Coordinates of C-alpha atoms in Angstrom, one line a residue:
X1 CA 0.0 0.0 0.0
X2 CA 1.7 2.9 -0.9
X3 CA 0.6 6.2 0.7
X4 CA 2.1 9.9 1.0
X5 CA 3.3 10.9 4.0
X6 CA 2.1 14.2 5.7
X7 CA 5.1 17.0 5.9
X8 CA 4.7 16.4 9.7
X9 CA 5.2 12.7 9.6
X10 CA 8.1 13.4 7.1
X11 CA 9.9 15.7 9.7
X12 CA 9.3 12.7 12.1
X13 CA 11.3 10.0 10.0
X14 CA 13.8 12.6 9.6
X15 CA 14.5 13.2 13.5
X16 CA 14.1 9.2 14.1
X17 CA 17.5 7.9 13.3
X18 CA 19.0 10.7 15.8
X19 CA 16.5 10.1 18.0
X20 CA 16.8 6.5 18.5
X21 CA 20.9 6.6 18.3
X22 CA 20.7 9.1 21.1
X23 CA 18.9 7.1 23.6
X24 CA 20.2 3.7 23.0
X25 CA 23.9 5.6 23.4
X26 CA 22.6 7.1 26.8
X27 CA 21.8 3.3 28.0
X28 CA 24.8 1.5 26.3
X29 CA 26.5 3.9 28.8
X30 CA 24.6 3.7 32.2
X31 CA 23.5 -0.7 31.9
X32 CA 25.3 -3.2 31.2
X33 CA 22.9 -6.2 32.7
X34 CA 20.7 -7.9 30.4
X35 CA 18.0 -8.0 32.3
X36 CA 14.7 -5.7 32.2
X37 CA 15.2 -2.9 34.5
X38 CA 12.5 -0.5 36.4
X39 CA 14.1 2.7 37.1
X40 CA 12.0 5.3 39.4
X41 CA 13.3 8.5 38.6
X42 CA 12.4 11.5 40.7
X43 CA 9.6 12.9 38.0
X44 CA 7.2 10.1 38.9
X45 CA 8.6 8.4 35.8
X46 CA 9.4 4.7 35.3
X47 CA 11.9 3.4 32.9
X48 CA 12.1 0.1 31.4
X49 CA 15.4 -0.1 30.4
X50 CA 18.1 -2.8 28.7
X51 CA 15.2 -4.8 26.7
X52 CA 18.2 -6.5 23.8
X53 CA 17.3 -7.1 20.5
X54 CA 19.7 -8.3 17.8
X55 CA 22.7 -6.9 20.1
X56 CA 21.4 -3.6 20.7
X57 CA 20.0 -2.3 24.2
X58 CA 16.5 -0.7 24.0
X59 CA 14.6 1.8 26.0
X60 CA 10.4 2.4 26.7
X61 CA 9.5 5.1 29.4
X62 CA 5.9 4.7 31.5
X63 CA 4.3 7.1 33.8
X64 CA 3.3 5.4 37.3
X65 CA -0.2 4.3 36.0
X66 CA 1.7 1.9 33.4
X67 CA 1.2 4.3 30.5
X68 CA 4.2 4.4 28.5
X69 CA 5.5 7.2 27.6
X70 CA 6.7 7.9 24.1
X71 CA 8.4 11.3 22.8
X72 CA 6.6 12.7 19.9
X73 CA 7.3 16.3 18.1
X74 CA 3.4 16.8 18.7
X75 CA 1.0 17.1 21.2
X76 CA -1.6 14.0 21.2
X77 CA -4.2 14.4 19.0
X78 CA -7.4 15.4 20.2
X79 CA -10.2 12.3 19.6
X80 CA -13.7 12.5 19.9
X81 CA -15.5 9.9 20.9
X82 CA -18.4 10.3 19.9
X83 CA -17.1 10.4 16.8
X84 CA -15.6 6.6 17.0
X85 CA -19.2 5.6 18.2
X86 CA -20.6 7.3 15.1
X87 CA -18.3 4.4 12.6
X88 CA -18.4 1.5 14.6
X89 CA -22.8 1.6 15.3
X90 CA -22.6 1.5 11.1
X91 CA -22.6 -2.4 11.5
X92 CA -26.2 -2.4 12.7
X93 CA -27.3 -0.2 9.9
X94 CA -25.9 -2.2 6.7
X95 CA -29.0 -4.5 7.4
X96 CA -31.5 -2.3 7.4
X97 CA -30.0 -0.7 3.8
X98 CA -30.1 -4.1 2.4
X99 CA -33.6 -4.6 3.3
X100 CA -34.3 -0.8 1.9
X101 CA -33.1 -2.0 -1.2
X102 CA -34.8 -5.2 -1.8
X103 CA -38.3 -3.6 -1.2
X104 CA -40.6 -4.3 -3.5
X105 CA -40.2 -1.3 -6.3
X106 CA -43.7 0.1 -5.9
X107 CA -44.1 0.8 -2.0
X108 CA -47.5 0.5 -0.6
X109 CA -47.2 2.7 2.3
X110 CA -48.2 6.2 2.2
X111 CA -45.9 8.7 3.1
X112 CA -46.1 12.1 4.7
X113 CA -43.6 14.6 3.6
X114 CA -43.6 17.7 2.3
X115 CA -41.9 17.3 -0.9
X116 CA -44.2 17.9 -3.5
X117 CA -44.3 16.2 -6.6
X118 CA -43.2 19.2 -8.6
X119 CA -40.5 19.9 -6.3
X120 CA -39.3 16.3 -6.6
X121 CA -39.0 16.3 -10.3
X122 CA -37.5 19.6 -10.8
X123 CA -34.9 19.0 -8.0
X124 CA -34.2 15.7 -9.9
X125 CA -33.8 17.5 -13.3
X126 CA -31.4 20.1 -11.8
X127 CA -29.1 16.6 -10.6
X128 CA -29.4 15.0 -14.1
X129 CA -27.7 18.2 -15.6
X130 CA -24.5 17.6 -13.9
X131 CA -24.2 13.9 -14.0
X132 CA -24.0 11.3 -16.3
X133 CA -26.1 8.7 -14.6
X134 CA -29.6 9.2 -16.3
X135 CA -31.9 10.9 -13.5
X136 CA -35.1 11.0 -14.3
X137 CA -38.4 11.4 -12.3
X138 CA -40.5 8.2 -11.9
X139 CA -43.2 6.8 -9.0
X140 CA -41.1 4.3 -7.8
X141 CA -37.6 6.7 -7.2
X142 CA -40.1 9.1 -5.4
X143 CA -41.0 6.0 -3.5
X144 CA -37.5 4.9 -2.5
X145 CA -36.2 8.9 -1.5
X146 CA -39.7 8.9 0.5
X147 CA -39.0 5.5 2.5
X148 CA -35.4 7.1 3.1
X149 CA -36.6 10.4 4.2
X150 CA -38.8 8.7 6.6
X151 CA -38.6 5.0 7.5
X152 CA -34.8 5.2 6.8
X153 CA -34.3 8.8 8.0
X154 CA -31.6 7.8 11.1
X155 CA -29.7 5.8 8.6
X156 CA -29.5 8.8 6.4
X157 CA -28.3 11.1 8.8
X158 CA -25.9 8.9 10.1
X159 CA -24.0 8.0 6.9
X160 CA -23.7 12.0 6.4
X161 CA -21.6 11.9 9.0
X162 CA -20.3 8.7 8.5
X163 CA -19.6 10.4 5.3
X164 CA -16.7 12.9 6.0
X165 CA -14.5 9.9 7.1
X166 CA -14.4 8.0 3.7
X167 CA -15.7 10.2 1.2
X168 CA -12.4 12.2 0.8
X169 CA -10.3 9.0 0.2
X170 CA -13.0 7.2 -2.0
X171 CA -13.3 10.4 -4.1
X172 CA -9.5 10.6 -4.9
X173 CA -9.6 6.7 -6.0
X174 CA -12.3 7.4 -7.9
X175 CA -10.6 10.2 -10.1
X176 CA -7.3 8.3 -10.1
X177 CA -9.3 5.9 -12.6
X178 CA -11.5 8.4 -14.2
X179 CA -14.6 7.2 -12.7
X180 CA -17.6 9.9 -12.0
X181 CA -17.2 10.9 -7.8
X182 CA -21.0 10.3 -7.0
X183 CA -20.2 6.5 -7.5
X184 CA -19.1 7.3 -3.7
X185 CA -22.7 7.1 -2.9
X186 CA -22.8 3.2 -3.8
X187 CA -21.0 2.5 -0.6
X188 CA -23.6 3.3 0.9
X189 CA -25.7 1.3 -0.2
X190 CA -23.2 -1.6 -1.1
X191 CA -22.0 -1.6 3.1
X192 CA -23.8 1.5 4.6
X193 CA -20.3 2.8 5.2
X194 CA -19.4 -0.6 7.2
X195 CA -16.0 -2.0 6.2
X196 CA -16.7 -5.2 8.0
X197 CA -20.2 -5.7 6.5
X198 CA -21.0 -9.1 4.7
X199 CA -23.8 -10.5 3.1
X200 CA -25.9 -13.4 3.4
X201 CA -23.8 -15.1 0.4
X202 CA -20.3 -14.1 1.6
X203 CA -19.9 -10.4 0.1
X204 CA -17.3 -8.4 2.0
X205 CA -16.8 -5.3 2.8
X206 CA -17.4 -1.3 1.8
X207 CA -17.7 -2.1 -2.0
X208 CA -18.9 -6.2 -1.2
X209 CA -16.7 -8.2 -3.1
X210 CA -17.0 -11.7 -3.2
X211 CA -13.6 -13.8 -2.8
X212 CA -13.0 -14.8 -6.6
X213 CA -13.7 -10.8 -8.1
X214 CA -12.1 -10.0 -5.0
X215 CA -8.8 -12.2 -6.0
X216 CA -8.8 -10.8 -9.6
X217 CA -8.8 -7.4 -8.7
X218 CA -5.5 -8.2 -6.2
X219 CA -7.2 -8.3 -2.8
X220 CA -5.4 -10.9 -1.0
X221 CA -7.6 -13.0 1.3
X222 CA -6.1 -15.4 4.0
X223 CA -6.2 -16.6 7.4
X224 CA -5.2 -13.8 8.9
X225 CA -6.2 -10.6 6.5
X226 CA -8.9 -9.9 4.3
X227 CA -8.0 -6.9 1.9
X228 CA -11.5 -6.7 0.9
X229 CA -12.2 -5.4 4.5
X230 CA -9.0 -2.4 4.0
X231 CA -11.1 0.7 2.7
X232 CA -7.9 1.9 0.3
X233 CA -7.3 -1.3 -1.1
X234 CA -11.0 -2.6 -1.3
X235 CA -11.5 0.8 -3.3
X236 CA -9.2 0.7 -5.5
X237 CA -10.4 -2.5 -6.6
X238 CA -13.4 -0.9 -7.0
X239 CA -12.6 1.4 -9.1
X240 CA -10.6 -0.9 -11.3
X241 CA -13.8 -3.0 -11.5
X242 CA -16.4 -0.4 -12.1
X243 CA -13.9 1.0 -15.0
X244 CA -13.8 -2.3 -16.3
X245 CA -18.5 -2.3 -16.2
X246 CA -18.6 0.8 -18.3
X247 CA -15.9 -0.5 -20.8
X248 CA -18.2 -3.4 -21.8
X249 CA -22.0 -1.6 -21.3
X250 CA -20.5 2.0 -22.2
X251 CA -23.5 3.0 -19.6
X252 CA -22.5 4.2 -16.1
X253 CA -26.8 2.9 -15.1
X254 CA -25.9 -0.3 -16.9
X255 CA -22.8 -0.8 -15.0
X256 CA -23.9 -0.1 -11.6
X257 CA -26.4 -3.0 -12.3
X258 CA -23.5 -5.3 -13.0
X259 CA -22.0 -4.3 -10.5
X260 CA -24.4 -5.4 -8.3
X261 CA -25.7 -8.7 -10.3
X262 CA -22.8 -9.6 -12.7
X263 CA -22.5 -8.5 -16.1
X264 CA -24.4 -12.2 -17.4
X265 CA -27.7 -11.1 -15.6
X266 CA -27.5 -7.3 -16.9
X267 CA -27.0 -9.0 -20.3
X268 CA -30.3 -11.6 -19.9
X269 CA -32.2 -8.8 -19.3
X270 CA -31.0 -6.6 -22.4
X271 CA -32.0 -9.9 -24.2
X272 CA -35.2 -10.4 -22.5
X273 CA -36.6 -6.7 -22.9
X274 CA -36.3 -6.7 -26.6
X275 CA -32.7 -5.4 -27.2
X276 CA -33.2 -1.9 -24.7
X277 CA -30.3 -1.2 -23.3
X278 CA -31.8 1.6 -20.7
X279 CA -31.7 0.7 -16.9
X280 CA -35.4 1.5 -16.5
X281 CA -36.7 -0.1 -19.7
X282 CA -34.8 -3.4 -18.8
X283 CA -35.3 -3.3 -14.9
X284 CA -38.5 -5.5 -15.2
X285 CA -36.2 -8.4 -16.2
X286 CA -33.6 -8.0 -13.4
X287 CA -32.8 -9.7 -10.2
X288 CA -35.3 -8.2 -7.7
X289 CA -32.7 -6.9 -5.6
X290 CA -30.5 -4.8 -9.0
X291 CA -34.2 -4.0 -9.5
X292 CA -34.2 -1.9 -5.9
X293 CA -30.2 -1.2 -6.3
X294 CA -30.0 2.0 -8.8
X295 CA -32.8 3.3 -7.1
X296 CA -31.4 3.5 -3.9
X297 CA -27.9 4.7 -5.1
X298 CA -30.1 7.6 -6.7
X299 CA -32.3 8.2 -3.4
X300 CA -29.0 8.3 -1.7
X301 CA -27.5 11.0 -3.9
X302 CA -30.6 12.8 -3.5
X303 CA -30.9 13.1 -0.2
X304 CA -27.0 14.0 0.4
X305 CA -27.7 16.9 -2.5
X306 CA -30.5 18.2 -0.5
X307 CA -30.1 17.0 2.9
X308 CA -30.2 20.8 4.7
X309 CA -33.7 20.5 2.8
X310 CA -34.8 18.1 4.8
X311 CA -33.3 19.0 7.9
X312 CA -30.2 16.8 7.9
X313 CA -27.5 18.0 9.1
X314 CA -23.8 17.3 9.1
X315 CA -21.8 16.7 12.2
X316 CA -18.4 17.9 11.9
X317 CA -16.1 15.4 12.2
X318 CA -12.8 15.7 14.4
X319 CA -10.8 13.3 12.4
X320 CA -11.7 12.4 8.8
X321 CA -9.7 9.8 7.3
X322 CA -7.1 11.7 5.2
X323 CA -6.2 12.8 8.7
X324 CA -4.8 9.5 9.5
X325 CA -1.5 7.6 7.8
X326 CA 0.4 4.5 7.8
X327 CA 3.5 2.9 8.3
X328 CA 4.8 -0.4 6.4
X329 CA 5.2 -2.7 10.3
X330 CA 8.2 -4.7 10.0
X331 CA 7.6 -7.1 12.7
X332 CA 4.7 -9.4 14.0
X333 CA 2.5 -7.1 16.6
X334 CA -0.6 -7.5 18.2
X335 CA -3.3 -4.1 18.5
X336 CA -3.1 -4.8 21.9
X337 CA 0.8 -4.4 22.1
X338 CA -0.4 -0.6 19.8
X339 CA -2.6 0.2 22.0
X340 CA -0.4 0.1 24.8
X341 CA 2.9 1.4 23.9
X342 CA 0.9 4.2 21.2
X343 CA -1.8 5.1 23.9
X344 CA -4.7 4.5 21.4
X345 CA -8.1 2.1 22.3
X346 CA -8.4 -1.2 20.9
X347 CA -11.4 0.0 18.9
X348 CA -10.1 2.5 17.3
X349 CA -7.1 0.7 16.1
X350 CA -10.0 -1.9 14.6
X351 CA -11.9 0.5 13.3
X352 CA -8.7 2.6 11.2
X353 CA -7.6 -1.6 10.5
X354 CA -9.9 -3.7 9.3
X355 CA -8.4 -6.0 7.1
X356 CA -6.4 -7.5 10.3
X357 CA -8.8 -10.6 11.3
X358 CA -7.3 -11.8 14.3
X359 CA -6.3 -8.3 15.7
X360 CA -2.8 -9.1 14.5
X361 CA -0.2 -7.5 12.0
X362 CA 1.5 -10.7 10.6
X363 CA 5.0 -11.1 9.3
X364 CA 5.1 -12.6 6.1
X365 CA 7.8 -13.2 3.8
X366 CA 7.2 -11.5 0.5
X367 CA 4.2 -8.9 1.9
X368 CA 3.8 -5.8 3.3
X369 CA 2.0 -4.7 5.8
X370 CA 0.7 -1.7 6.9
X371 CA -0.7 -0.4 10.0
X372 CA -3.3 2.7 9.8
X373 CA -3.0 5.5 12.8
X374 CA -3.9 9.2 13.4
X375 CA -1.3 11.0 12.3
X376 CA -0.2 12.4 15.7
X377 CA 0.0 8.7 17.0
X378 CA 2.2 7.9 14.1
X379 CA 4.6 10.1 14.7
X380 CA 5.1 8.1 17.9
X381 CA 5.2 4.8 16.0
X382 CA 8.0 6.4 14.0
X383 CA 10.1 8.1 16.7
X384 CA 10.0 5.2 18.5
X385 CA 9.9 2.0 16.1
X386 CA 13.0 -0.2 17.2
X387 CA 11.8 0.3 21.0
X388 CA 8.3 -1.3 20.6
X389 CA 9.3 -3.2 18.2
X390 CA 12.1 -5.0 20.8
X391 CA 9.3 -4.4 23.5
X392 CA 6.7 -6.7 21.0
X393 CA 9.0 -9.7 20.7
X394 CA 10.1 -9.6 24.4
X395 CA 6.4 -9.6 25.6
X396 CA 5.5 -12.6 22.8
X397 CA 8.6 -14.6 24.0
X398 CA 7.4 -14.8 27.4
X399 CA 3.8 -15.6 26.4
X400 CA 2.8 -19.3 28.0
X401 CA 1.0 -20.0 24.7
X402 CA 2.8 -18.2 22.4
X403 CA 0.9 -16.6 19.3
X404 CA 1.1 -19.3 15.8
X405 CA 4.0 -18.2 13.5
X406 CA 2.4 -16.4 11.1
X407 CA 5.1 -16.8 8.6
X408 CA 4.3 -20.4 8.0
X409 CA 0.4 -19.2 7.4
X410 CA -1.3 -20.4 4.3
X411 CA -4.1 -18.7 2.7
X412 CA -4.8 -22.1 0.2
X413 CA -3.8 -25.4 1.1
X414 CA -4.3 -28.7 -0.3
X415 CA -6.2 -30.9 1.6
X416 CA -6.1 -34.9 0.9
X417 CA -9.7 -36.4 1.4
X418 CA -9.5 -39.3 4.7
X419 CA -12.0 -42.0 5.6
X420 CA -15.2 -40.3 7.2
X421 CA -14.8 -36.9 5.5
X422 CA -17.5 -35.3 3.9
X423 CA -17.9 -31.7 2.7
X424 CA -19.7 -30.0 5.6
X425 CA -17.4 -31.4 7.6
X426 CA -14.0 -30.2 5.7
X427 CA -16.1 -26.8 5.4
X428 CA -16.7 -26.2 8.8
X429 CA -13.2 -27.1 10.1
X430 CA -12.1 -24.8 7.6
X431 CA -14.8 -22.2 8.4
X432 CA -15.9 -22.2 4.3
X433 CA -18.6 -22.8 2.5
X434 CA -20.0 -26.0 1.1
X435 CA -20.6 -24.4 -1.9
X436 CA -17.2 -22.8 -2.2
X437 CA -15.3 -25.8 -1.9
X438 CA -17.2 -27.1 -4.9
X439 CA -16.8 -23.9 -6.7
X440 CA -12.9 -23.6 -6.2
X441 CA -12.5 -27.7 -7.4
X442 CA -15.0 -27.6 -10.0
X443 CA -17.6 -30.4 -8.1
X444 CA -20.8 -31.3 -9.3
X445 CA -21.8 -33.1 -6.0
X446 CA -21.1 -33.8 -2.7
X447 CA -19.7 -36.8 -3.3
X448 CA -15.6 -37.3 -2.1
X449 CA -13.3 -40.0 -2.6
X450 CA -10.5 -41.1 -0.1
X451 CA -7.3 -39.3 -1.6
X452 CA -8.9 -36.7 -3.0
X453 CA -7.1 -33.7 -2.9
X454 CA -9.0 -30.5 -2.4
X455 CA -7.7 -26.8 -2.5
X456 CA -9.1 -24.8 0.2
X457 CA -8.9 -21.0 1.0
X458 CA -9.2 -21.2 4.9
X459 CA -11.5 -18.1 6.8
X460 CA -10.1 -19.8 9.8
X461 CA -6.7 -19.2 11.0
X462 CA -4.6 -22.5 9.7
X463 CA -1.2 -23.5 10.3
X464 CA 0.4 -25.7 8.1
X465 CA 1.4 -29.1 10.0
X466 CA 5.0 -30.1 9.9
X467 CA 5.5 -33.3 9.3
X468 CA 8.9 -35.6 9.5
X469 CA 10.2 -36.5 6.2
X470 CA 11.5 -39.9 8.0
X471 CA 9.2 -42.6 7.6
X472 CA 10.8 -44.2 10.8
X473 CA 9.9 -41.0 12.7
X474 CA 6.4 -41.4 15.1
X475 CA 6.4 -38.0 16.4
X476 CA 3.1 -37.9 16.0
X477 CA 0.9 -34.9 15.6
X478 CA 1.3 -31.6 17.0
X479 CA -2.2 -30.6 18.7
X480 CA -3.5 -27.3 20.6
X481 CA -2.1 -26.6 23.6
X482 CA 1.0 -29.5 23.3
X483 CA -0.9 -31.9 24.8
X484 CA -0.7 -35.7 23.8
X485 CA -3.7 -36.8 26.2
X486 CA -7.6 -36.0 26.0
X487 CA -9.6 -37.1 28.6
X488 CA -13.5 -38.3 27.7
X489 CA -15.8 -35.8 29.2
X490 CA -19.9 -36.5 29.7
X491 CA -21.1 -35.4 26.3
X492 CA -18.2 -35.8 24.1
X493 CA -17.7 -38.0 21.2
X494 CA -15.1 -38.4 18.6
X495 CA -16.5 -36.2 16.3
X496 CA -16.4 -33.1 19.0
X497 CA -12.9 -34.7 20.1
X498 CA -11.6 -34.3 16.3
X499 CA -13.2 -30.8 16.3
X500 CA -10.9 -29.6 19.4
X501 CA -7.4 -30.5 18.0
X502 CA -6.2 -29.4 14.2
X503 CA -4.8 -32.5 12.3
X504 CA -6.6 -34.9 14.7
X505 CA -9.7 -37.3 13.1
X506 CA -11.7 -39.2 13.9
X507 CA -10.0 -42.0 11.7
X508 CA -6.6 -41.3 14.1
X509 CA -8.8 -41.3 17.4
X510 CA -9.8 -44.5 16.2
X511 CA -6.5 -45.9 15.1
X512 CA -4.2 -45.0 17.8
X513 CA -6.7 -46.0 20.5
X514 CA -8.1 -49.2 19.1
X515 CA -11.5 -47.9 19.3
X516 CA -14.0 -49.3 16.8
X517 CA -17.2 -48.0 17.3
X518 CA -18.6 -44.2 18.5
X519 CA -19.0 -45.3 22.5
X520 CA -17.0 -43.4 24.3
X521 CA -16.6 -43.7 28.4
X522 CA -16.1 -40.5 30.8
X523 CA -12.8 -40.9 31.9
X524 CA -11.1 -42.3 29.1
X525 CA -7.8 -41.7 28.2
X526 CA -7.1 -40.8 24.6
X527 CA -4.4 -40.4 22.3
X528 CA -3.7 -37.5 20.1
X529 CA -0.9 -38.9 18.8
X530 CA 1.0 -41.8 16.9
X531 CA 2.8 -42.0 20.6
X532 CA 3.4 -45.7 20.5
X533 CA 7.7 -45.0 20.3

């Protein structure tokens, strides 16, 4: 991801090699132990001094409540929080848009509003003039802009304000690929401004991209990140996509019908209305839901046209998102590590991050990472990267249960079909879809063969297994938590036994403790491992 850095954050990377050279010079001078030390110094402050990484000492300040303290050249940045509330309530409102727009076209219920008729249409003609989607009065748009104004009224106002923080970013995608700025409205009513929405059949994200169009269009999904959730990446994949629509229907109606349906339904219905190739003549034949879409993207850019109209009003926002920046991480980090060391919430972190499923920055050979913070905040990042990044690994090494390696993650494996397997089952352990794993081997049926090999993109974090290449070697398999015993509880059975510990089935439970039925007895020693040597 490759983003501009602010002048101020530039100024930061300039003064960060002195910086850091200055203070590790200052410790290499007064400690010589390897050990962590807490120093109390008469200012109240504690420092945590001689943390060694690669050789070189290390240094992290805290106040007496814990809180460390990291130089910056500015002041901490000022956060509302009502304004975090106002982005991270979106994810109860992308439902209630999805519902808006697979309404029936022609809405039953009356609506009071004042917003004549008249007013409507010449309002509408005055859009149409500086647009090139084709904005034209009918019953059914007046319908839709109604049910927003009213029914949907809360949701409106909210994404105006929800608004300030992605528009800006969206809109300069959007001209980098010559692509008309109102399409901004149809995250709206692709997400309702919700990177982490999804939909019913597995749509992610602001602009809803399923995993194959996703994958074409260069958003990496795996166990650990789904790029479909980042809202840079995510829109420039977008972009590249819509571009793509209005190549092949040369209509920007036509292609926000695609968009939403595929090209192949868009196309049935051209052929099923006689050969029209106008959104409204050939809506009739459409999926009900790409009936309801343009619609609502038009209702939407309505309403933000002439929201002070209608008595919506925009909230100022403290921190829109060209306020923020990011930095390339170099090392494996958890948000709760961030949050401690940069003195930012958890939920914040999530909400500027959403691609990181697990809450985790990853290291991965061959990818780069990036982590998303207010500008302010990044500056500390910057001044003080070495430090928290020696403070990260010390903290992980003395985990009791140390985080999985995330350089040995897979985001597609191959998985070999065993005795017992079937294609709920594999989908579920795998957290997948049935119908994916047909999709991404070509299967007609549910049907599976011993041997088979499948390929599988895991939603579920997956570590590949190591195996010995001896064939002597009975090491056995490495299970959760390092134990080789389980112990039959009231309830369990080998199916729910299989579930707990990756690379354990039911087949092994079965061979390695000469079980040959399902009756298991409380109390029962198991073996989760080829342990005989």
């Amino acid at each position: 991801m490759k983003q501009s850095l602010s002048v101020a954050v530039f100024a930061v990377l300039l003064s960060a090699s002195p910086f850091v050279r200055a203070q590790q010079s200052e410790i290499a001078q007064n400690k010589s132990k390897d050990s962590v030390l807490l120093q109390e110094e008469e200012n109240g402050t504690i420092t945590v001094s001689n943390i060694k990484i690669d050789g070189q000492l290390m240094a992290l300040e805290t106040h007496e409540d814990g809180k460390f303290k990291l130089r910056d050249l500015e002041e901490a940045w000022r956060y509302d929080s009502l304004w975090l509330k106002e982005l991270h309530s979106n994810a109860d409102l992308f439902s209630d848009m999805l519902l808006e727009v697979q309404n029936d076209s022609e809405l039953e219920e009356a609506f009071e509003i004042d917003l004549p008729t008249d007013t409507l249409k010449a309002r509408l003609a005055r859009m149409n003039e500086k647009t090139p989607f084709n904005i034209t009065y009918n019953s059914s748009l007046e319908s839709v802009i109604k049910s927003f104004l009213t029914r949907r009224r809360d949701l409106m106002q909210r994404m105006i304000t929800a608004s300030q923080f992605y528009f800006p970013l969206f809109e300069q995608e959007l001209d980098n690929q010559n692509i008309p700025l109102e399409i901004k409205y149809l995250a709206i009513v692709e997400s309702a401004l919700n990177p982490k929405a999804r939909s019913r059949v597995g749509a992610k994200g602001l602009w809803q991209f399923m995993y194959s169009t996703g994958k074409m269009y260069g958003l990496d999904v795996s166990s650990y990140v789904d790029e479909r959730h980042d809202p840079i990446m995510a829109t420039k994949a977008a972009s590249k996509y819509l571009s793509r629509l209005y190549d092949i229907f040369g209509d920007w109606d036509l292609a926000l019908a695609a968009y939403n349906s595929g090209p192949g339904n868009v196309n049935k219905a051209i052929r099923r209305s006689g050969g029209y190739e106008n959104y409204w003549n050939i809506r009739p034949f459409l999926p009900r839901e790409t009936a309801g879409y343009l619609p609502a993207f038009l209702a939407t850019m309505y309403i933000f046209e002439y929201a002070e109209e209608h008595g919506l009003q925009y909230k100022k926002a403290d921190r829109p998102y060209f306020e923020t920046d990011t930095v390339h991480v170099k090392n494996l980090i958890t948000f709760d590590q961030i949050s401690k060391l940069v003195d930012i919430g958890t939920e914040e972190l999530e909400m500027l991050n959403p691609a990181y499923k697990l809450n985790i920055i990853p290291k991965v050979e061959g990818k780069n990472y990036a982590l998303r913070l207010p500008i302010a905040k990044i500056g500390k990042f910057v001044s003080n990267e070495e430090e928290i990044y020696a403070y990260a690994k010390k903290e992980l090494d003395s985990l009791e249960k140390p985080l999985p390696n995330m350089v040995t993650a897979e985001d597609q494996i191959r998985y070999r079909v065993k005795s017992g397997d079937y294609l709920g089952k594999i989908a579920e352990q795998y957290g997948v879809g049935v119908s994916q794993i047909k999709s991404w081997n070509g299967l007609r049926s549910n049907n599976l063969r011993v041997g088979q090999r499948l390929t599988i993109y895991p939603r579920k974090p997956y570590i590949a297994q190591k195996t010995s290449k001896s064939n002597n070697s009975n090491s056995g398999t490495t299970v959760a938590g390092g134990s080789k015993i389980h112990t039959v509880q009231s309830g369990d059975s080998l199916w729910t036994i299989s579930k707990k510990y990756p690379g354990v089935s039911i087949e092994n439970l079965r061979e390695w403790n000469g079980i040959s039925g399902n009756n298991l007895k409380p109390g029962t020693k198991l073996k989760l491992c080829d342990c005989s040597s």
